[in-house]
mmCIF file of C-alpha atoms in Angstrom:
data_model
loop_
_atom_site.group_PDB
_atom_site.id
_atom_site.type_symbol
_atom_site.label_atom_id
_atom_site.label_comp_id
_atom_site.label_asym_id
_atom_site.label_seq_id
_atom_site.Cartn_x
_atom_site.Cartn_y
_atom_site.Cartn_z
ATOM 1 C CA UNK B 920 63.686 126.362 134.446
ATOM 2 C CA UNK B 921 61.013 129.032 134.833
ATOM 3 C CA UNK B 922 58.650 126.509 136.402
ATOM 4 C CA UNK B 923 61.234 125.256 138.893
ATOM 5 C CA UNK B 924 62.508 128.731 139.736
ATOM 6 C CA UNK B 925 59.030 130.108 140.417
ATOM 7 C CA UNK B 926 58.444 127.669 143.296
ATOM 8 C CA UNK B 927 61.861 126.468 144.530
ATOM 9 C CA UNK B 928 64.328 129.294 143.909
ATOM 10 C CA UNK B 929 64.626 130.609 147.480
ATOM 11 C CA UNK B 930 64.893 127.185 149.122
ATOM 12 C CA UNK B 931 66.350 125.105 146.275
ATOM 13 C CA UNK B 932 63.783 122.467 147.233
ATOM 14 C CA UNK B 933 63.701 119.216 145.294
ATOM 15 C CA UNK B 934 60.763 118.191 143.138
ATOM 16 C CA UNK B 935 60.121 114.573 142.137
ATOM 17 C CA UNK B 936 60.855 114.145 138.448
ATOM 18 C CA UNK B 937 57.360 112.668 138.002
ATOM 19 C CA UNK B 938 55.880 115.880 139.463
ATOM 20 C CA UNK B 939 57.889 118.044 137.076
ATOM 21 C CA UNK B 940 56.710 115.907 134.161
ATOM 22 C CA UNK B 941 53.095 116.145 135.352
ATOM 23 C CA UNK B 942 53.286 119.941 135.738
ATOM 24 C CA UNK B 943 54.836 120.365 132.292
ATOM 25 C CA UNK B 944 52.124 118.168 130.820
ATOM 26 C CA UNK B 945 49.614 120.854 131.865
ATOM 27 C CA UNK B 946 51.307 123.124 129.310
ATOM 28 C CA UNK B 947 51.258 120.540 126.539
ATOM 29 C CA UNK B 948 54.776 119.146 126.983
ATOM 30 C CA UNK B 949 54.935 115.406 126.308
ATOM 31 C CA UNK B 950 56.354 113.039 128.917
ATOM 32 C CA UNK B 951 59.286 112.221 126.640
ATOM 33 C CA UNK B 952 59.945 115.904 125.952
ATOM 34 C CA UNK B 953 59.803 116.784 129.652
ATOM 35 C CA UNK B 954 62.190 113.992 130.645
ATOM 36 C CA UNK B 955 64.576 114.924 127.861
ATOM 37 C CA UNK B 956 64.564 118.546 129.035
ATOM 38 C CA UNK B 957 65.245 117.504 132.635
ATOM 39 C CA UNK B 958 68.155 115.289 131.550
ATOM 40 C CA UNK B 959 69.578 118.050 129.367
ATOM 41 C CA UNK B 960 69.475 120.583 132.212
ATOM 42 C CA UNK B 961 71.130 118.077 134.549
ATOM 43 C CA UNK B 962 73.959 117.518 132.044
ATOM 44 C CA UNK B 963 74.434 121.281 131.782
ATOM 45 C CA UNK B 964 74.825 121.580 135.554
ATOM 46 C CA UNK B 965 71.567 123.482 135.991
ATOM 47 C CA UNK B 966 69.842 120.694 137.943
ATOM 48 C CA UNK B 967 71.198 118.156 140.410
ATOM 49 C CA UNK B 968 69.575 114.800 141.072
ATOM 50 C CA UNK B 969 68.910 112.730 144.184
ATOM 51 C CA UNK B 970 67.547 109.169 144.066
ATOM 52 C CA UNK B 971 65.561 106.959 146.402
ATOM 53 C CA UNK B 972 65.229 103.541 144.845
ATOM 54 C CA UNK B 973 63.714 104.000 141.391
ATOM 55 C CA UNK B 974 62.441 107.493 142.178
ATOM 56 C CA UNK B 975 64.465 110.575 141.351
ATOM 57 C CA UNK B 976 64.094 114.206 142.373
ATOM 58 C CA UNK B 977 65.728 117.315 140.959
ATOM 59 C CA UNK B 978 66.613 120.733 142.278
ATOM 60 C CA UNK B 979 68.482 123.779 141.033
ATOM 61 C CA UNK B 980 72.243 123.805 141.540
ATOM 62 C CA UNK B 981 73.656 126.686 143.626
ATOM 63 C CA UNK B 982 75.112 128.340 140.517
ATOM 64 C CA UNK B 983 71.822 128.091 138.631
ATOM 65 C CA UNK B 984 69.839 129.434 141.593
ATOM 66 C CA UNK B 985 72.160 132.410 141.904
ATOM 67 C CA UNK B 986 72.010 133.139 138.183
ATOM 68 C CA UNK B 987 68.215 132.944 138.174
ATOM 69 C CA UNK B 988 67.964 135.132 141.272
ATOM 70 C CA UNK B 989 70.284 137.729 139.751
ATOM 71 C CA UNK B 990 68.440 137.588 136.445
ATOM 72 C CA UNK B 991 65.059 137.817 138.159
ATOM 73 C CA UNK B 992 66.089 140.906 140.099
ATOM 74 C CA UNK B 993 67.327 142.557 136.889
ATOM 75 C CA UNK B 994 64.071 141.755 135.105
ATOM 76 C CA UNK B 995 61.716 143.146 137.753
ATOM 77 C CA UNK B 996 63.836 146.209 138.555
ATOM 78 C CA UNK B 997 63.897 147.455 134.963
ATOM 79 C CA UNK B 998 61.107 149.993 135.412
ATOM 80 C CA UNK B 999 61.575 150.761 139.086
ATOM 81 C CA UNK B 1000 63.834 153.452 140.500
ATOM 82 C CA UNK B 1001 65.426 154.407 137.206
ATOM 83 C CA UNK B 1002 68.202 156.883 137.933
ATOM 84 C CA UNK B 1003 68.362 160.272 136.184
ATOM 85 C CA UNK B 1004 70.475 160.048 133.060
ATOM 86 C CA UNK B 1005 73.838 161.837 133.107
ATOM 87 C CA UNK B 1006 73.868 162.074 129.280
ATOM 88 C CA UNK B 1007 76.884 159.785 129.036
ATOM 89 C CA UNK B 1008 77.037 156.563 127.055
ATOM 90 C CA UNK B 1009 79.064 153.438 127.762
ATOM 91 C CA UNK B 1010 80.667 152.081 124.595
ATOM 92 C CA UNK B 1011 82.162 148.602 124.226
ATOM 93 C CA UNK B 1012 84.283 148.065 121.130
ATOM 94 C CA UNK B 1013 85.322 144.484 120.433
ATOM 95 C CA UNK B 1014 87.343 142.595 117.874
ATOM 96 C CA UNK B 1015 87.056 138.909 117.006
ATOM 97 C CA UNK B 1016 88.361 136.939 114.033
ATOM 98 C CA UNK B 1017 85.551 136.500 111.497
ATOM 99 C CA UNK B 1018 85.810 132.709 111.597
ATOM 100 C CA UNK B 1019 85.042 132.593 115.352
ATOM 101 C CA UNK B 1020 81.296 132.497 114.763
ATOM 102 C CA UNK B 1021 80.373 130.740 118.021
ATOM 103 C CA UNK B 1022 82.357 133.153 120.179
ATOM 104 C CA UNK B 1023 80.908 136.150 118.330
ATOM 105 C CA UNK B 1024 77.377 134.859 118.913
ATOM 106 C CA UNK B 1025 78.100 134.231 122.604
ATOM 107 C CA UNK B 1026 79.582 137.697 123.093
ATOM 108 C CA UNK B 1027 76.656 139.402 121.405
ATOM 109 C CA UNK B 1028 74.176 137.397 123.459
ATOM 110 C CA UNK B 1029 75.975 138.331 126.662
ATOM 111 C CA UNK B 1030 76.197 142.006 125.774
ATOM 112 C CA UNK B 1031 72.495 142.109 124.974
ATOM 113 C CA UNK B 1032 71.671 140.430 128.285
ATOM 114 C CA UNK B 1033 73.756 143.121 130.017
ATOM 115 C CA UNK B 1034 71.677 145.863 128.375
ATOM 116 C CA UNK B 1035 73.865 146.781 125.391
ATOM 117 C CA UNK B 1036 72.830 147.087 121.749
ATOM 118 C CA UNK B 1037 74.842 147.308 118.509
ATOM 119 C CA UNK B 1038 75.310 150.797 117.115
ATOM 120 C CA UNK B 1039 77.726 149.218 114.623
ATOM 121 C CA UNK B 1040 78.838 145.615 114.245
ATOM 122 C CA UNK B 1041 81.775 145.863 116.659
ATOM 123 C CA UNK B 1042 80.543 148.801 118.745
ATOM 124 C CA UNK B 1043 77.848 148.181 121.360
ATOM 125 C CA UNK B 1044 76.409 150.903 123.566
ATOM 126 C CA UNK B 1045 74.342 151.548 126.676
ATOM 127 C CA UNK B 1046 73.097 154.839 128.172
ATOM 128 C CA UNK B 1047 74.035 153.534 131.621
ATOM 129 C CA UNK B 1048 77.316 153.471 133.496
ATOM 130 C CA UNK B 1049 79.412 150.322 133.588
ATOM 131 C CA UNK B 1050 78.135 148.349 136.583
ATOM 132 C CA UNK B 1051 80.247 146.098 138.756
ATOM 133 C CA UNK B 1052 78.224 143.118 137.516
ATOM 134 C CA UNK B 1053 79.008 144.029 133.905
ATOM 135 C CA UNK B 1054 82.694 144.445 134.756
ATOM 136 C CA UNK B 1055 82.815 140.960 136.241
ATOM 137 C CA UNK B 1056 80.977 139.405 133.299
ATOM 138 C CA UNK B 1057 83.305 141.054 130.772
ATOM 139 C CA UNK B 1058 86.378 140.112 132.815
ATOM 140 C CA UNK B 1059 85.422 136.428 132.523
ATOM 141 C CA UNK B 1060 85.631 136.476 128.737
ATOM 142 C CA UNK B 1061 88.524 134.417 127.397
ATOM 143 C CA UNK B 1062 88.343 135.353 123.712
ATOM 144 C CA UNK B 1063 88.634 138.456 121.556
ATOM 145 C CA UNK B 1064 89.673 141.936 122.693
ATOM 146 C CA UNK B 1065 87.542 144.673 124.266
ATOM 147 C CA UNK B 1066 87.872 148.411 124.845
ATOM 148 C CA UNK B 1067 85.372 150.260 127.062
ATOM 149 C CA UNK B 1068 84.649 154.009 126.936
ATOM 150 C CA UNK B 1069 82.378 156.492 128.713
ATOM 151 C CA UNK B 1070 81.511 159.447 126.465
ATOM 152 C CA UNK B 1071 78.950 162.094 125.522
ATOM 153 C CA UNK B 1072 77.374 162.120 122.100
ATOM 154 C CA UNK B 1073 78.250 164.999 119.771
ATOM 155 C CA UNK B 1074 75.404 165.716 117.354
ATOM 156 C CA UNK B 1075 76.735 166.496 113.882
ATOM 157 C CA UNK B 1076 74.731 168.412 111.326
ATOM 158 C CA UNK B 1077 75.218 165.745 108.700
ATOM 159 C CA UNK B 1078 73.092 163.419 106.604
ATOM 160 C CA UNK B 1079 75.394 160.490 107.409
ATOM 161 C CA UNK B 1080 75.202 160.776 111.204
ATOM 162 C CA UNK B 1081 73.622 158.019 113.282
ATOM 163 C CA UNK B 1082 71.919 158.748 116.582
ATOM 164 C CA UNK B 1083 72.922 156.390 119.443
ATOM 165 C CA UNK B 1084 69.253 155.567 120.037
ATOM 166 C CA UNK B 1085 69.192 154.019 116.560
ATOM 167 C CA UNK B 1086 70.792 150.982 118.198
ATOM 168 C CA UNK B 1087 67.317 150.187 119.545
ATOM 169 C CA UNK B 1088 64.231 149.740 117.405
ATOM 170 C CA UNK B 1089 61.900 151.728 119.659
ATOM 171 C CA UNK B 1090 58.952 151.208 117.319
ATOM 172 C CA UNK B 1091 59.315 147.437 117.578
ATOM 173 C CA UNK B 1092 59.795 147.638 121.355
ATOM 174 C CA UNK B 1093 56.613 149.725 121.670
ATOM 175 C CA UNK B 1094 54.726 147.049 119.728
ATOM 176 C CA UNK B 1095 56.010 144.393 122.139
ATOM 177 C CA UNK B 1096 54.742 146.406 125.101
ATOM 178 C CA UNK B 1097 51.372 146.872 123.418
ATOM 179 C CA UNK B 1098 51.130 143.157 122.660
ATOM 180 C CA UNK B 1099 51.994 142.216 126.242
ATOM 181 C CA UNK B 1100 49.372 144.567 127.684
ATOM 182 C CA UNK B 1101 46.762 143.399 125.192
ATOM 183 C CA UNK B 1102 47.409 139.743 126.027
ATOM 184 C CA UNK B 1103 47.467 139.979 129.822
ATOM 185 C CA UNK B 1104 45.110 142.833 130.723
ATOM 186 C CA UNK B 1105 42.023 140.514 130.771
ATOM 187 C CA UNK B 1106 43.497 138.461 133.640
ATOM 188 C CA UNK B 1107 43.497 140.788 136.705
ATOM 189 C CA UNK B 1108 39.675 140.914 137.005
ATOM 190 C CA UNK B 1109 39.562 137.093 136.880
ATOM 191 C CA UNK B 1110 42.388 136.862 139.430
ATOM 192 C CA UNK B 1111 40.660 139.245 141.842
ATOM 193 C CA UNK B 1112 37.472 137.177 141.511
ATOM 194 C CA UNK B 1113 39.476 133.992 142.346
ATOM 195 C CA UNK B 1114 38.483 132.456 139.035
ATOM 196 C CA UNK B 1115 41.997 131.299 138.082
ATOM 197 C CA UNK B 1116 43.151 128.326 140.136
ATOM 198 C CA UNK B 1117 44.931 124.995 139.828
ATOM 199 C CA UNK B 1118 46.738 124.113 136.644
ATOM 200 C CA UNK B 1119 45.530 127.274 134.914
ATOM 201 C CA UNK B 1120 47.168 129.427 137.607
ATOM 202 C CA UNK B 1121 50.521 127.640 137.229
ATOM 203 C CA UNK B 1122 50.381 127.781 133.456
ATOM 204 C CA UNK B 1123 49.453 131.480 133.352
ATOM 205 C CA UNK B 1124 52.102 132.429 135.916
ATOM 206 C CA UNK B 1125 54.822 130.602 133.984
ATOM 207 C CA UNK B 1126 53.699 132.124 130.702
ATOM 208 C CA UNK B 1127 53.494 135.701 132.009
ATOM 209 C CA UNK B 1128 57.069 135.463 133.279
ATOM 210 C CA UNK B 1129 58.230 134.003 129.963
ATOM 211 C CA UNK B 1130 56.419 136.789 128.097
ATOM 212 C CA UNK B 1131 57.596 139.649 130.308
ATOM 213 C CA UNK B 1132 61.237 138.727 130.838
ATOM 214 C CA UNK B 1133 62.121 139.593 127.230
ATOM 215 C CA UNK B 1134 60.921 143.191 127.575
ATOM 216 C CA UNK B 1135 63.687 144.445 129.918
ATOM 217 C CA UNK B 1136 66.264 143.000 127.521
ATOM 218 C CA UNK B 1137 64.682 144.837 124.586
ATOM 219 C CA UNK B 1138 64.300 148.026 126.678
ATOM 220 C CA UNK B 1139 67.147 147.953 129.255
ATOM 221 C CA UNK B 1140 66.280 151.063 131.315
ATOM 222 C CA UNK B 1141 66.579 153.372 128.319
ATOM 223 C CA UNK B 1142 66.328 156.977 129.590
ATOM 224 C CA UNK B 1143 62.719 158.095 129.448
ATOM 225 C CA UNK B 1144 63.688 161.489 128.021
ATOM 226 C CA UNK B 1145 65.042 159.756 124.912
ATOM 227 C CA UNK B 1146 61.864 157.755 124.315
ATOM 228 C CA UNK B 1147 58.571 158.609 122.596
ATOM 229 C CA UNK B 1148 55.764 160.053 124.777
ATOM 230 C CA UNK B 1149 53.491 157.541 126.485
ATOM 231 C CA UNK B 1150 56.169 154.860 126.799
ATOM 232 C CA UNK B 1151 54.548 151.709 128.214
ATOM 233 C CA UNK B 1152 57.417 150.360 130.328
ATOM 234 C CA UNK B 1153 55.806 151.116 133.692
ATOM 235 C CA UNK B 1154 52.250 150.033 132.759
ATOM 236 C CA UNK B 1155 53.641 146.733 131.439
ATOM 237 C CA UNK B 1156 55.636 146.154 134.606
ATOM 238 C CA UNK B 1157 52.654 146.962 136.818
ATOM 239 C CA UNK B 1158 50.485 144.537 134.854
ATOM 240 C CA UNK B 1159 53.132 141.831 135.082
ATOM 241 C CA UNK B 1160 53.387 142.271 138.869
ATOM 242 C CA UNK B 1161 49.605 142.194 139.253
ATOM 243 C CA UNK B 1162 49.328 138.895 137.359
ATOM 244 C CA UNK B 1163 52.496 137.248 138.698
ATOM 245 C CA UNK B 1164 51.839 138.121 142.344
ATOM 246 C CA UNK B 1165 48.098 137.621 142.094
ATOM 247 C CA UNK B 1166 48.554 134.026 140.956
ATOM 248 C CA UNK B 1167 51.266 133.175 143.495
ATOM 249 C CA UNK B 1168 49.073 131.520 146.123
ATOM 250 C CA UNK B 1169 46.790 129.386 143.896
ATOM 251 C CA UNK B 1170 49.755 128.340 141.745
ATOM 252 C CA UNK B 1171 51.829 127.431 144.799
ATOM 253 C CA UNK B 1172 48.978 125.368 146.223
ATOM 254 C CA UNK B 1173 48.622 123.434 142.982
ATOM 255 C CA UNK B 1174 52.364 122.722 142.654
ATOM 256 C CA UNK B 1175 52.358 121.380 146.220
ATOM 257 C CA UNK B 1176 49.307 119.248 145.486
ATOM 258 C CA UNK B 1177 50.899 117.717 142.386
ATOM 259 C CA UNK B 1178 54.231 117.117 144.147
ATOM 260 C CA UNK B 1179 52.469 115.441 147.085
ATOM 261 C CA UNK B 1180 51.165 112.754 144.717
ATOM 262 C CA UNK B 1181 54.727 111.523 144.166
ATOM 263 C CA UNK B 1182 56.341 111.896 147.612
ATOM 264 C CA UNK B 1183 55.501 111.527 151.279
ATOM 265 C CA UNK B 1184 58.115 114.091 152.280
ATOM 266 C CA UNK B 1185 56.927 117.452 153.657
ATOM 267 C CA UNK B 1186 56.933 120.237 151.081
ATOM 268 C CA UNK B 1187 57.537 123.536 152.946
ATOM 269 C CA UNK B 1188 60.305 124.461 150.498
ATOM 270 C CA UNK B 1189 57.809 124.778 147.651
ATOM 271 C CA UNK B 1190 56.748 128.398 147.858
ATOM 272 C CA UNK B 1191 56.065 131.086 145.311
ATOM 273 C CA UNK B 1192 58.044 134.297 145.503
ATOM 274 C CA UNK B 1193 56.687 137.707 144.575
ATOM 275 C CA UNK B 1194 58.087 140.565 142.512
ATOM 276 C CA UNK B 1195 59.090 142.288 145.762
ATOM 277 C CA UNK B 1196 60.985 139.151 146.833
ATOM 278 C CA UNK B 1197 62.897 139.093 143.546
ATOM 279 C CA UNK B 1198 63.635 142.800 143.804
ATOM 280 C CA UNK B 1199 65.075 142.543 147.315
ATOM 281 C CA UNK B 1200 67.070 139.411 146.517
ATOM 282 C CA UNK B 1201 66.018 135.935 147.573
ATOM 283 C CA UNK B 1202 67.625 135.121 150.934
ATOM 284 C CA UNK B 1203 69.163 131.733 150.225
ATOM 285 C CA UNK B 1204 70.750 132.749 146.922
ATOM 286 C CA UNK B 1205 71.904 136.351 147.270
ATOM 287 C CA UNK B 1206 74.905 135.485 149.477
ATOM 288 C CA UNK B 1207 76.173 132.640 147.280
ATOM 289 C CA UNK B 1208 79.494 132.761 145.456
ATOM 290 C CA UNK B 1209 78.828 135.227 142.640
ATOM 291 C CA UNK B 1210 81.874 134.059 140.734
ATOM 292 C CA UNK B 1211 80.034 130.894 139.722
ATOM 293 C CA UNK B 1212 77.040 132.678 138.216
ATOM 294 C CA UNK B 1213 76.388 133.117 134.517
ATOM 295 C CA UNK B 1214 73.612 135.225 132.963
ATOM 296 C CA UNK B 1215 70.317 133.366 132.860
ATOM 297 C CA UNK B 1216 68.859 132.927 129.371
ATOM 298 C CA UNK B 1217 66.007 130.692 130.415
#
């Protein structure tokens, strides 16, 4: 999904299945594994197929494109334009029967995607106000019961108190930032020297997105005044943008070259978007029917 979204999200262009398989092979995915993944995504309604004779092509469905566009904008905006904190917390208390394990897992996954973390098992919190997007996502739930509060924290002089920030393991998050920066900081000099091209550019661009997208979920715009000094959110985001945008052109050229081996159709719809494109909202997806979108977990 990351590979397809990086080069077809704005246009929802089709890629020959053989091209997708060939591109995935560059990252060590077997032909059988790639075809199985494509079929699985098609069954889930993420991809739609078109056929010409024995050849098939796939593209993102409108719902999947919207979800990926919305998710992409949330990922790249996590360190940009953070609003001043009003010192209020949003609390979501929920109740589910203990035997509804699948629903409990789904609810927790969705709350975490929306930027919440568990202070206690049935009480999840965020330092941000309840957004309209969050309201819509919670309104679509068809199981359990929820109660939502906005409140200030009262600090008790007690050994049994728990600080709201304890819902996040800031030490572990800091290590993730450090690991990301350590892994990707060698690339910008090579990118500026045009030494990363072809399959390596596609592979690195896919991997940097897969590596970075987890960070805004771990650290969902937590107020900087509540975090340790020297927090690496902004340096990590800047590094991600430098790598992701810097590889856009060579990666796009290689994807077009591979796709052209399996089709005679023109390929203008294959184009790489930038962080700025994601932040502003991709034109062909931002006006789609939002009611069909689900959070992207790709």
